Coordinates of N, CA and C in Angstrom, one line a residue:
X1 N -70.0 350.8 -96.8 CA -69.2 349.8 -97.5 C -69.2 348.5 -96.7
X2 N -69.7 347.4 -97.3 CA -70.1 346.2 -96.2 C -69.1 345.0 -97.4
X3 N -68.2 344.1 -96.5 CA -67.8 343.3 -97.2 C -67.1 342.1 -96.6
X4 N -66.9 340.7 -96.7 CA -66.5 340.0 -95.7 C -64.9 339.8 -95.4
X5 N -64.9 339.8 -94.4 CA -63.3 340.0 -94.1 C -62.7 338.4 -94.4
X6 N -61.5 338.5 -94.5 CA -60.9 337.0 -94.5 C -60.2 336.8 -92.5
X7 N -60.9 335.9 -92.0 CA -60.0 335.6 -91.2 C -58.8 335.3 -90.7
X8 N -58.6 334.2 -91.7 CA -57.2 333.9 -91.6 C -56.1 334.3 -92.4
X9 N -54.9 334.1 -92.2 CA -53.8 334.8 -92.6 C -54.2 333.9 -94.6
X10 N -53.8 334.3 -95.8 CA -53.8 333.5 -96.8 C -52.5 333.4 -97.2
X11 N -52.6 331.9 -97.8 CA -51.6 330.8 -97.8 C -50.5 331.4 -98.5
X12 N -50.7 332.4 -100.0 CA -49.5 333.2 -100.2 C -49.3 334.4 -99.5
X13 N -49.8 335.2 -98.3 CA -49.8 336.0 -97.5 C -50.1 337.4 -98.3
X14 N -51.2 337.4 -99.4 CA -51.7 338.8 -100.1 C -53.3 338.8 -100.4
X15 N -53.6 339.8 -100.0 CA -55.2 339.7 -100.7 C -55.2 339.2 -101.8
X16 N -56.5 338.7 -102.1 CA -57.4 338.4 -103.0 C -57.5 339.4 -103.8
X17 N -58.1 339.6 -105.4 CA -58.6 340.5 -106.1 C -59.6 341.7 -105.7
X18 N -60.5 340.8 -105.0 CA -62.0 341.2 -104.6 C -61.4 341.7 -103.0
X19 N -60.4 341.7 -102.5 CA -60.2 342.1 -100.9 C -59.4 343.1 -102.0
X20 N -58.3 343.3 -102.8 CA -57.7 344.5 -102.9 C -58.9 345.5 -103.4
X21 N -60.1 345.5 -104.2 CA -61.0 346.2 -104.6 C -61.4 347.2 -103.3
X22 N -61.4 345.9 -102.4 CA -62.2 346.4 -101.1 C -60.9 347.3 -100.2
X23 N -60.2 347.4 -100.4 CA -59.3 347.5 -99.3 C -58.7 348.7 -100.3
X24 N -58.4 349.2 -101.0 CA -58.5 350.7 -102.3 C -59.5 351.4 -101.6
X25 N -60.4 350.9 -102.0 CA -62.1 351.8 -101.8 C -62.0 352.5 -100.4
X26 N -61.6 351.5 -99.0 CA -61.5 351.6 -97.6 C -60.3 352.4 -97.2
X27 N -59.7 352.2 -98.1 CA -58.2 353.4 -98.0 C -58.4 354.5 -98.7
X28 N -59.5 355.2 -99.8 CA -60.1 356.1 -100.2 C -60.8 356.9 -98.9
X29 N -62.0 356.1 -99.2 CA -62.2 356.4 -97.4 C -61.8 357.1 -96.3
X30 N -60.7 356.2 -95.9 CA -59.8 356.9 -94.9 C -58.9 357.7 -94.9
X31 N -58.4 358.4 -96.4 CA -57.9 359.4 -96.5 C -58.7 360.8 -96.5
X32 N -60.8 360.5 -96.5 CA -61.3 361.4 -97.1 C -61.2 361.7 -95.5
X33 N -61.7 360.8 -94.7 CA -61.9 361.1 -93.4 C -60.7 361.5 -92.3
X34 N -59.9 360.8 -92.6 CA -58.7 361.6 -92.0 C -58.1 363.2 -92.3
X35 N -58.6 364.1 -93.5 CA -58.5 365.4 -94.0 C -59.8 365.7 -92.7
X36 N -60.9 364.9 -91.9 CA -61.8 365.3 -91.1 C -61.4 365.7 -89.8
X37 N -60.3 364.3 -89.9 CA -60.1 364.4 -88.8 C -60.6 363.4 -87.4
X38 N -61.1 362.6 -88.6 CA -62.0 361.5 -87.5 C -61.4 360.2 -87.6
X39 N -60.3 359.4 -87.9 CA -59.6 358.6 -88.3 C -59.4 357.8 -86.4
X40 N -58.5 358.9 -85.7 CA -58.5 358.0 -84.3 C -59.4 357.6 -83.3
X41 N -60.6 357.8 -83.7 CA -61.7 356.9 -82.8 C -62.0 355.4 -83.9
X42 N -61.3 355.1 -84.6 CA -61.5 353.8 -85.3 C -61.6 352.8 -84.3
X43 N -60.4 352.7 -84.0 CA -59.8 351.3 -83.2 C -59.7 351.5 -81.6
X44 N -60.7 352.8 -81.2 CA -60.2 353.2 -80.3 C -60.8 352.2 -79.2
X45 N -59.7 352.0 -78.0 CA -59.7 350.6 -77.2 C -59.7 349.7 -77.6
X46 N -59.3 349.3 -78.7 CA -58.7 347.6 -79.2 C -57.3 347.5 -79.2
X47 N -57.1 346.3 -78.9 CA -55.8 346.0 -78.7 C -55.3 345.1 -79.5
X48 N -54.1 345.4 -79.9 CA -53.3 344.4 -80.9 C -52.2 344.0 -80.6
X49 N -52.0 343.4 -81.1 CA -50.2 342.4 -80.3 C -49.1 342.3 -81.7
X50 N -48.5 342.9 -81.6 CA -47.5 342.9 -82.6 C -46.0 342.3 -82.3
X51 N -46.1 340.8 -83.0 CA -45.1 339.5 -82.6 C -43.4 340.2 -83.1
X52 N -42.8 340.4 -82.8 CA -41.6 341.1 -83.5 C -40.2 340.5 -82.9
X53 N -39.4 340.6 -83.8 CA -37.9 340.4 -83.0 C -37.4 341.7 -82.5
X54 N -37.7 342.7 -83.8 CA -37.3 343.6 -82.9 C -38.0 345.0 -83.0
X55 N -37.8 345.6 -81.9 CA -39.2 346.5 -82.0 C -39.0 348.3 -83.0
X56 N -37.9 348.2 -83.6 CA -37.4 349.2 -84.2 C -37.1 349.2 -85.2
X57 N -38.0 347.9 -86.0 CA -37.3 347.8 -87.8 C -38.4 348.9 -88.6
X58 N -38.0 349.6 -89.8 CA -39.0 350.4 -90.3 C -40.6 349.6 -90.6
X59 N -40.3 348.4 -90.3 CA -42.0 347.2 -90.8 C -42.7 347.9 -89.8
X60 N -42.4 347.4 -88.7 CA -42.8 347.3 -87.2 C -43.3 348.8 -87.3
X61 N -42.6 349.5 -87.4 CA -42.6 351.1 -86.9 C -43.8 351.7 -87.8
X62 N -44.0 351.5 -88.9 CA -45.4 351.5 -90.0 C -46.2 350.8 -89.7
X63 N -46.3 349.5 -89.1 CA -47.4 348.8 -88.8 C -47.8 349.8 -87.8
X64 N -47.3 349.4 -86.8 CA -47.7 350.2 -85.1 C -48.1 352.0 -85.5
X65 N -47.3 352.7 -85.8 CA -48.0 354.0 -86.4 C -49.6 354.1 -87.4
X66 N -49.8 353.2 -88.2 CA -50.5 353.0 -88.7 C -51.8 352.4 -87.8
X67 N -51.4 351.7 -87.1 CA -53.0 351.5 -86.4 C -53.0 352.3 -84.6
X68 N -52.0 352.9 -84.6 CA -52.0 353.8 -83.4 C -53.0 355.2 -84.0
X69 N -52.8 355.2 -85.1 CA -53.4 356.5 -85.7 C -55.2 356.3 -85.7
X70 N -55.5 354.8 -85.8 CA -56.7 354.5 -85.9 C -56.7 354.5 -84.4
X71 N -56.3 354.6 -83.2 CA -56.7 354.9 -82.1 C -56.5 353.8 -81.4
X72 N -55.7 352.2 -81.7 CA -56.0 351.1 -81.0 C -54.2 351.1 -80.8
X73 N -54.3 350.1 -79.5 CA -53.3 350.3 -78.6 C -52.3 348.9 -78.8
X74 N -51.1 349.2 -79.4 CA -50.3 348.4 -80.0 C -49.2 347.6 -78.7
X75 N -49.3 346.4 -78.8 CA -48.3 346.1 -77.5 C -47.2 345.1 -78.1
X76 N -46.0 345.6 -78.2 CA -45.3 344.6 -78.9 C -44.7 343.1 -78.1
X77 N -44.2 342.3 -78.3 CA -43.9 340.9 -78.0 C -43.0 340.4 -78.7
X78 N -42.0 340.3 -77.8 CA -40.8 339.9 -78.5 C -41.2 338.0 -78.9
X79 N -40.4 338.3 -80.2 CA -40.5 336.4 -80.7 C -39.8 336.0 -80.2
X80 N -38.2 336.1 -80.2 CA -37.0 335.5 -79.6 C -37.4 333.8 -79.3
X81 N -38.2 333.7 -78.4 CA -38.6 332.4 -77.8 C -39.5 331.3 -78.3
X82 N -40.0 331.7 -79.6 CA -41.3 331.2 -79.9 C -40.6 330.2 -80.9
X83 N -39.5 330.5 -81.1 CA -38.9 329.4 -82.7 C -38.3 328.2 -81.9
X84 N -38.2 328.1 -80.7 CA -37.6 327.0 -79.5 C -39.2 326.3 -79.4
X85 N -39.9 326.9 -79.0 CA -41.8 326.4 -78.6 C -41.9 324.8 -79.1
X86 N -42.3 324.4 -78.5 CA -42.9 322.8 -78.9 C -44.6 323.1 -79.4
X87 N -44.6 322.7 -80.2 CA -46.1 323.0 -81.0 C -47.3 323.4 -80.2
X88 N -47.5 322.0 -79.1 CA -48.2 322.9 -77.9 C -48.0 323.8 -77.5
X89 N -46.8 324.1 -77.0 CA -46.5 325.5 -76.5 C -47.3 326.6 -77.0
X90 N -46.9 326.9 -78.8 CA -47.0 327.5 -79.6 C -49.0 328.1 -78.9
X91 N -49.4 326.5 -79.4 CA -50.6 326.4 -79.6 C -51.0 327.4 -78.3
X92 N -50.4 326.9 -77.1 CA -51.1 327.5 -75.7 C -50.8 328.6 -75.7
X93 N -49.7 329.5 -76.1 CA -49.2 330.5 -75.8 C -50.3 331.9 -77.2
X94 N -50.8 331.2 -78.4 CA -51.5 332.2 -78.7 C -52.7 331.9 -78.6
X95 N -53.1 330.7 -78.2 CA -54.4 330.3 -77.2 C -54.8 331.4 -76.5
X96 N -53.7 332.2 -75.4 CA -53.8 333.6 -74.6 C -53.8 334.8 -75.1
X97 N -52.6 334.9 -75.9 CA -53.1 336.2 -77.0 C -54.4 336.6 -77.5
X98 N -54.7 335.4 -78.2 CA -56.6 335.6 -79.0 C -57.3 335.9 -77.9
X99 N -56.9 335.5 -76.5 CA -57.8 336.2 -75.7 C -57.4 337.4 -75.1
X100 N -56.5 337.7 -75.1 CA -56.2 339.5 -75.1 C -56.6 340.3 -76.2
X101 N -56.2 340.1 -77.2 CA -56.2 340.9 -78.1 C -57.1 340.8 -79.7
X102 N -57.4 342.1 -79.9 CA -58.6 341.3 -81.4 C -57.3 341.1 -82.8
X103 N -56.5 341.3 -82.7 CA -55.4 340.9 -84.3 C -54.1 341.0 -83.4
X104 N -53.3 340.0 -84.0 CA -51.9 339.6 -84.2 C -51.2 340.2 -85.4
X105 N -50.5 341.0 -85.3 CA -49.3 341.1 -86.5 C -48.2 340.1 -86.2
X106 N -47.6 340.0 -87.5 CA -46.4 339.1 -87.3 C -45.5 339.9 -88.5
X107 N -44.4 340.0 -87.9 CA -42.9 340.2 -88.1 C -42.2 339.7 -88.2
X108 N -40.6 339.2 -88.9 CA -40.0 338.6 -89.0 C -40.1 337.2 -88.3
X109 N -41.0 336.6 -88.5 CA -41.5 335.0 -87.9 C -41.3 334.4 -89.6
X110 N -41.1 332.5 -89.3 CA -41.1 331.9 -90.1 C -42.6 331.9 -90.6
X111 N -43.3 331.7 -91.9 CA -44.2 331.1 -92.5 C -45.3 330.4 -91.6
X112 N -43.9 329.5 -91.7 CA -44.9 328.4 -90.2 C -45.0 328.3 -89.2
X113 N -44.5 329.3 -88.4 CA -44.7 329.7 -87.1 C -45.8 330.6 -87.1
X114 N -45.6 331.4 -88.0 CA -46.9 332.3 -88.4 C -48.2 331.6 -88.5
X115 N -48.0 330.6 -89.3 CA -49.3 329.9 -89.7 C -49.9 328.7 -88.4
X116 N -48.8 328.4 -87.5 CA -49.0 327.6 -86.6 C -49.7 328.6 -85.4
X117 N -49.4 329.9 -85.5 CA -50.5 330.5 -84.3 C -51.5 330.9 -85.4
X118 N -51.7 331.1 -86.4 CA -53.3 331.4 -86.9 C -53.9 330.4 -86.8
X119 N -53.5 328.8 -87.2 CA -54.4 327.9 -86.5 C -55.2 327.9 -85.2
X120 N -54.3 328.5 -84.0 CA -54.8 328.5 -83.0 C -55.3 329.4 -82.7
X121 N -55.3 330.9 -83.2 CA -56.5 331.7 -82.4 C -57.6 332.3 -83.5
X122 N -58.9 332.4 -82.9 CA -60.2 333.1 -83.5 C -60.2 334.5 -84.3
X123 N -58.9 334.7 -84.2 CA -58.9 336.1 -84.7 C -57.8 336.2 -85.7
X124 N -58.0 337.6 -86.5 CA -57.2 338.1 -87.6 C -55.6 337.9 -87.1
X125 N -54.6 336.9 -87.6 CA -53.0 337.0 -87.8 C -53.2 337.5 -89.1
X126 N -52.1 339.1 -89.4 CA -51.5 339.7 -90.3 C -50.3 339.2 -90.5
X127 N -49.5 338.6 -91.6 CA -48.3 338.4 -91.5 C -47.3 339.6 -92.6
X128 N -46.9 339.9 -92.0 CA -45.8 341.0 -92.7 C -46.6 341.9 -93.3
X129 N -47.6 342.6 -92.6 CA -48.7 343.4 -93.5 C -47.9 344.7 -93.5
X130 N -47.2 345.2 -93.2 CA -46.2 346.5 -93.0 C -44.4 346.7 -93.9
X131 N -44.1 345.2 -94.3 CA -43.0 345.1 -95.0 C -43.4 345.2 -96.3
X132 N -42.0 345.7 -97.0 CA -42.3 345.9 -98.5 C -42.6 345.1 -99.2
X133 N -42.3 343.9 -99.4 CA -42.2 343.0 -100.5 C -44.1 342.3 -100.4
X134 N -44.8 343.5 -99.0 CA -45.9 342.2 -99.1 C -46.7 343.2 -100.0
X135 N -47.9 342.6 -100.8 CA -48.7 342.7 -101.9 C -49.4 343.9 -101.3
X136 N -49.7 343.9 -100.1 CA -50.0 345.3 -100.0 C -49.2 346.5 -100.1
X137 N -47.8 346.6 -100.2 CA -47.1 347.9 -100.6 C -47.4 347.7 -102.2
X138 N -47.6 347.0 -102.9 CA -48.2 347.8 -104.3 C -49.4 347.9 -104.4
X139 N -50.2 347.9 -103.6 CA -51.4 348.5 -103.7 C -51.4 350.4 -103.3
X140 N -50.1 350.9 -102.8 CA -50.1 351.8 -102.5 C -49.9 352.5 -103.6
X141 N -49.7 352.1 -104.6 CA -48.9 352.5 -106.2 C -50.8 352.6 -107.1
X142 N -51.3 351.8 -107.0 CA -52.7 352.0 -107.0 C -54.1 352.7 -106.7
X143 N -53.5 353.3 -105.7 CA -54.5 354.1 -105.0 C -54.4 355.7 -105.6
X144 N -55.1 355.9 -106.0 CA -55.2 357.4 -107.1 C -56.0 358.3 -105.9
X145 N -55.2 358.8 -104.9 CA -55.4 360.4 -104.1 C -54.0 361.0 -104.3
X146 N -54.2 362.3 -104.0 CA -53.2 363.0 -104.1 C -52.6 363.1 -102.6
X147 N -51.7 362.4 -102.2 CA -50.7 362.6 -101.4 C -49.6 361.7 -101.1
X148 N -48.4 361.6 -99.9 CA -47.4 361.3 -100.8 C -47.2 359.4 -101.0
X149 N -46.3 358.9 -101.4 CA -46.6 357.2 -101.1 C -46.5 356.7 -99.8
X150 N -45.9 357.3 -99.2 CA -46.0 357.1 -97.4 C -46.9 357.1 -96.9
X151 N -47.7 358.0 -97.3 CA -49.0 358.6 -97.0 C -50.2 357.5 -97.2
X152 N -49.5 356.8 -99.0 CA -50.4 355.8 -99.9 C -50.4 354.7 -98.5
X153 N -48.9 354.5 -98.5 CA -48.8 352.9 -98.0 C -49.5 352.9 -96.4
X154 N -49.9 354.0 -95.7 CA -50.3 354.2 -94.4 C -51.8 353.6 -94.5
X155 N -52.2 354.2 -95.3 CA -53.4 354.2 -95.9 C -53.9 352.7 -95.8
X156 N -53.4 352.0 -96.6 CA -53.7 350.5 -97.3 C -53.3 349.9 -96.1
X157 N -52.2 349.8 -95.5 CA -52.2 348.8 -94.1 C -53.2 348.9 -93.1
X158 N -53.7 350.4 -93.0 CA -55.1 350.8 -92.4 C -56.3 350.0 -92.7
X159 N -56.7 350.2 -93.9 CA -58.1 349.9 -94.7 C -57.7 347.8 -94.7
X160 N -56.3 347.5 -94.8 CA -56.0 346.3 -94.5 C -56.2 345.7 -93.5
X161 N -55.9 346.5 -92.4 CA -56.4 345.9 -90.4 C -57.7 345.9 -90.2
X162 N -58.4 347.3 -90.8 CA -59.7 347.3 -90.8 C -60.3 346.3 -91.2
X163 N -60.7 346.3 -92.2 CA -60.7 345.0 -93.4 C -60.7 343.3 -92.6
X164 N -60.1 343.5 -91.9 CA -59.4 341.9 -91.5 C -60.2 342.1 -90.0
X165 N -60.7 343.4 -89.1 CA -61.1 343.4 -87.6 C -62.9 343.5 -88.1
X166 N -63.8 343.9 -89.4 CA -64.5 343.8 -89.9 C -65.5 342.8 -89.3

């Protein structure tokens, strides 16, 4: 399955048509292979930084489970400080992240705080890819395997990170 990932976070924060096609198909996929058993050598040794206020909201807790399962090593970072940041700041401070880590999630961050560190680093910012209201929990409603919607929605944030580290 070969297909181009989007880099950047998008402007209404949901796949495209043509990325939900792809990201169904990739969460098919990774349900056939995870009945294998082969799912945690995905991501295994990549690191991800997950921006959060706080590290025990059910978002957070699905994101991070969800790509801990693919094998990559989740390190959370409290935001608290970043909504004070002077734009430089902002800028330098995920200037360093992009070079730690191959994806950023973001968690309860504004829009534009979100969008003000995807400007600055080379790499995949997720914004709210684990909370309900984002376009990927009804893609879990979509996905035609037999198991439960938790199961669905694990799936899709999966084939979503993937998708985006591509």
């Amino acid at each position: 399955m070969h297909f181009k990932p989007k880099r950047r976070i998008r402007k209404n924060g949901g796949p495209s048509p043509w990325d939900t096609d792809a990201i169904l198909a990739y969460a098919k996929a990774l349900h056939h292979m995870e009945d294998k058993g082969r799912l945690s050598s995905l991501l295994q040794g990549r690191h991800i930084a997950l921006l959060t206020g706080y590290d025990d909201t059910p978002d957070a807790t699905l994101f991070e489970s969800s790509a801990t399962a693919l094998g990559a090593q989740v390190a959370h970072i409290r935001t608290g400080l970043w909504a004070d940041c002077q734009p430089e700041e902002i800028r330098q401070l995920a200037g360093v992240l992009g070079r730690l880590y191959v994806a950023l999630a973001c968690h309860g961050m504004s829009a534009n705080l979100v969008q003000r560190i995807a400007d600055a680093v080379p790499i995949p910012v997720l914004d709210r890819i684990a909370d309900p209201d984002h376009p990927t929990a009804g893609l879990a409603d979509l996905l035609d395997i037999d198991t439960t919607r938790g199961n669905k929605r694990r799936l899709v944030i999966q084939a979503a990170l993937l998708t985006a580290l591509a």
